[in-house]
Amino acid sequence: MPNTPKYVYAFAEGNKDLKDLLGGKGANLAEMSNLGLPVPPGFTITTEACRAYLAEGHEPSGLRAEVDAHLAALEERMGRRLGQPDDPLLVSVRSGAAFSMPGMMDTVLNIGLSDASVDGLAAQAGDERFAWDSYRRLIQMFGKTVLGVDGELFEERLESAKDAKGAASDLDLDASDLRSLVAAYKELVAKEAGQDFPQDPRTQLDLAVRAVFSSWNGERARLYRRQERIPDDLGTAVNIVAMVFGNLGSDSGTGVAFTRDPATGKQGVYGDYLANAQGEDVVAGIRNTVPLADLERLDKTSYDQLLGIMSTLEEHYRDLCDIEFTIERGTLWMLQTRVGKRTAEAAFRIAAQLVDQGLIDEDEALRRVTGAQLAQLMFPRFAERSEDTGDAGDGDLGDDGADGEFRPIARGIAASPGAAVGRAVFDQDTAVEWASRGERVILVRRETNPDDLAGMVAAQGILTSRGGKTSHAAVVARGMGKTCVCGAESLAVDPARRRFTAPDGVEVAEGDVISVDGTSGCVYLGEAPVVPSAVVDYFEGRTAPSPDQADGLVPAVHRIMAHADVRRRLRVRANADTAEDAERALRFGAQGIGLLRTEHMFLGERRKHVERLVLADSDEGRTAALESLLPLQRRDFADVLAAMDGLPVTIRLLDPPLHEFLPDLTDLSVRVALAEARGEEDADDRALLDAVRRLHEQNPMLGLRGVRLGLVIPGLFAMQIRAIAEAAAERVREGGSPHAEIMVPLVGGVQELEIIRDEAHAVFAAVAEETGAEVLFPVGTMIELPRAALTAGQIAEAAEFFSFGTNDLTQTTWGFSRDDVEASFFTAYLDAGIFGVSPFETLDRDGVGRLVALAASEGRATRPDLTLGVCGEHGGDPESVRFFHDAGLDYVSCSPFRLPVARLEAGRAAVAQDGGRPGGDTR
């Protein structure tokens, strides 16, 4: 008989390295149990069981028997049975995927409670209110999660109960009130779900497990995975854990703790605590918490024990840990730990701190940060204002002051840093709709919940009036790199009227522009001014990375970037077309230019020379037009070669079709027609219109462009090559060391390249003879057509280097016109899951990547010293850079601003190759 898979593991059987099987939550519960920490007993149903359930539509064979056995063992250990009437064992049923997906899947607490056992729970706890509060929570969570009842309907009944009592909080409801609420909840379930709330404890458990399995494919979970690039086929584990209660009174409570500040990386005691509550109350942000440090005053024994456990976990995991805990009548229980999500600036600071503490080495520090995080640090920030440093008091909040400076209208908790500006919106549907038409929006809510995810993705930033640093809004925003201010209690948010009111009476309606500062927690009316980030100032050379800098961010970035530069094999070049671009690229760490686009040198006043070239009807006229362009091109090349002296400069010969340098066909036709109507016909305009019509193409991307221009228009490429050679000769005379590389675009066959190569060598020889300077430079090609990739072995016979033009290679491989498809059906493709991410942002490994790998292999088989690079913007995409490293390319090239990201990811790729996959993954 084949071996039956093991679907259920006791905590004692697992460890933190089994997260793919047990999910992150189950693996870490097992690890804490193994460390001897106070973890409630329980067991985990594996992700394999979830995948089988989703594939087959029913529980896999053998699962029920395994759950029976582990439940019996749990009951024996606890000394009571699930739902036992006089002393019920209650359990939680929690999701837990390999990657953290906060709030995206389902959880049900208090499973096992029923009409038969609620009085037994009250008697054992000595607290009737607690028992009925636990029962109403179960019906509410079970009704929404398992039976599909609209959660708002439960909230409406809770609010009605509070209104009838005159209660400000659910804590003001007594046992009698809660008993009535339970009855109202059961009536609601029967009406909305078409069935009674199940009274059998095992039925509750089975239905809850199935609901958690199914929540893996819920809309919000799929959206979150798409946003975070988490694979869809992993499934979730389910953790069944004996309940411990934080809602037993003032000596009980629940909280979330971080071993360091997840927003800044600063060491200290960070987190939130809520007395007389269950864990969902903290995460949902429904009641505002107190800082974790206040627990020392409320329960010093538990506080000291918690600090000791936090230290143990951070040293064990060697990283920032995110911890959920409950105190049940003075006894501390650990409910979860994981490597915590953090902001980009916290990631760099923490990595550097852990190196200083000797917990990790510099390679591991490099694994702990990502290019995406570095890119976030390079975004602009709000200009600093003296008003931002004080507490929000009288006279401190308001609109623009008399001096024209912005003053905050409110302050909240700085939950996720950044500078976000947009129009206020008050629900996720509006956020998505407005963002889809190009509006920048800020999602404003009292508190967010998992159903708001689409709006959070669409928004520039998030603002809530409730919740702390561990609320749903804060955790999800940090994970996505979104700016977030939460817990701005002074704001009265009115979603029904679509507005909020600030303390001084300032009213902000939907559509009004606000600015949210996730670093200071300030909220401003209007668009606050922004300035470059400190990290950009560092890369520009305006800020030195002094270790004495107070916030430590720039020194941390400098330290990790320096190590990335030491470790990386890939060289990093820039796409730059002017001397100014080249100089900035050098400041950002460029090791040359991988793409200089000569077409940008034909714009502006120089268009008239291109018009002369197009209109020329004789060899003499064409030669005269080219000769007028030659000195202009030579001066441009000389400036760039001077800026990049000693470094390679890959110059792409003219690529776009000539009609792009001519007037628009429609505009010119109208101009000629109007002139003719007035009897003022212009012969030059008429000739130009005829030329534009002659050159007009239905699909210019695949028409007369690239190498085809050089073959069809005699002397065009020769003029450009001569300009390069003469500029280089001038540099040599001045004592410079020019390293030009001639790149021929859009080659599909080796014969095309051979003709241009021979023409280039003839020009080099002529210029060398004229000037006495050695100006023989490599001639290579862009690989941007599938045929070029498939015949790379032949093309390498003529090419001294390949540069993969992955933008056009993606277009021609997929059969896409980028400008057309991104505006038409790309959104539908992303929503349908055909793309996890746009192939123009991250390289399509399976298709385009395979062509790149094939061309690299076959090119080097022909010419072992063939230089390989990439010059599409994929060269600055973190995921793509790792692919190019693995494919054996020599360099990547991208825009100057993306150079630091490429440098960092090249270093991470080298470290990953030496010791496993890159770290920094806190999903």
PDB file of C-alpha atoms in Angstrom, residues 229 810 837-845 874 877-880:
ATOM      1  CA  ARG A 229       4.026  38.005  -5.221  1.00  0.00           C
ATOM      2  CA  THR A 810       9.312  41.252 -24.432  1.00  0.00           C
ATOM      3  CA  VAL A 837       3.225  41.125 -12.521  1.00  0.00           C
ATOM      4  CA  SER A 838       3.635  43.011 -15.783  1.00  0.00           C
ATOM      5  CA  PRO A 839       6.365  41.390 -17.953  1.00  0.00           C
ATOM      6  CA  PHE A 840       7.570  44.908 -18.717  1.00  0.00           C
ATOM      7  CA  GLU A 841       8.329  45.429 -15.013  1.00  0.00           C
ATOM      8  CA  THR A 842       9.799  42.028 -14.137  1.00  0.00           C
ATOM      9  CA  LEU A 843      11.338  39.759 -16.760  1.00  0.00           C
ATOM     10  CA  ASP A 844       9.183  36.888 -18.000  1.00  0.00           C
ATOM     11  CA  ARG A 845      11.580  34.085 -17.027  1.00  0.00           C
ATOM     12  CA  HIS A 874      14.605  45.245 -16.396  1.00  0.00           C
ATOM     13  CA  ASP A 877      14.257  45.471 -11.388  1.00  0.00           C
ATOM     14  CA  PRO A 878      15.269  43.434  -8.314  1.00  0.00           C
ATOM     15  CA  GLU A 879      13.810  40.097  -9.431  1.00  0.00           C
ATOM     16  CA  SER A 880      15.200  40.483 -12.949  1.00  0.00           C
TER      17      SER A 880
END
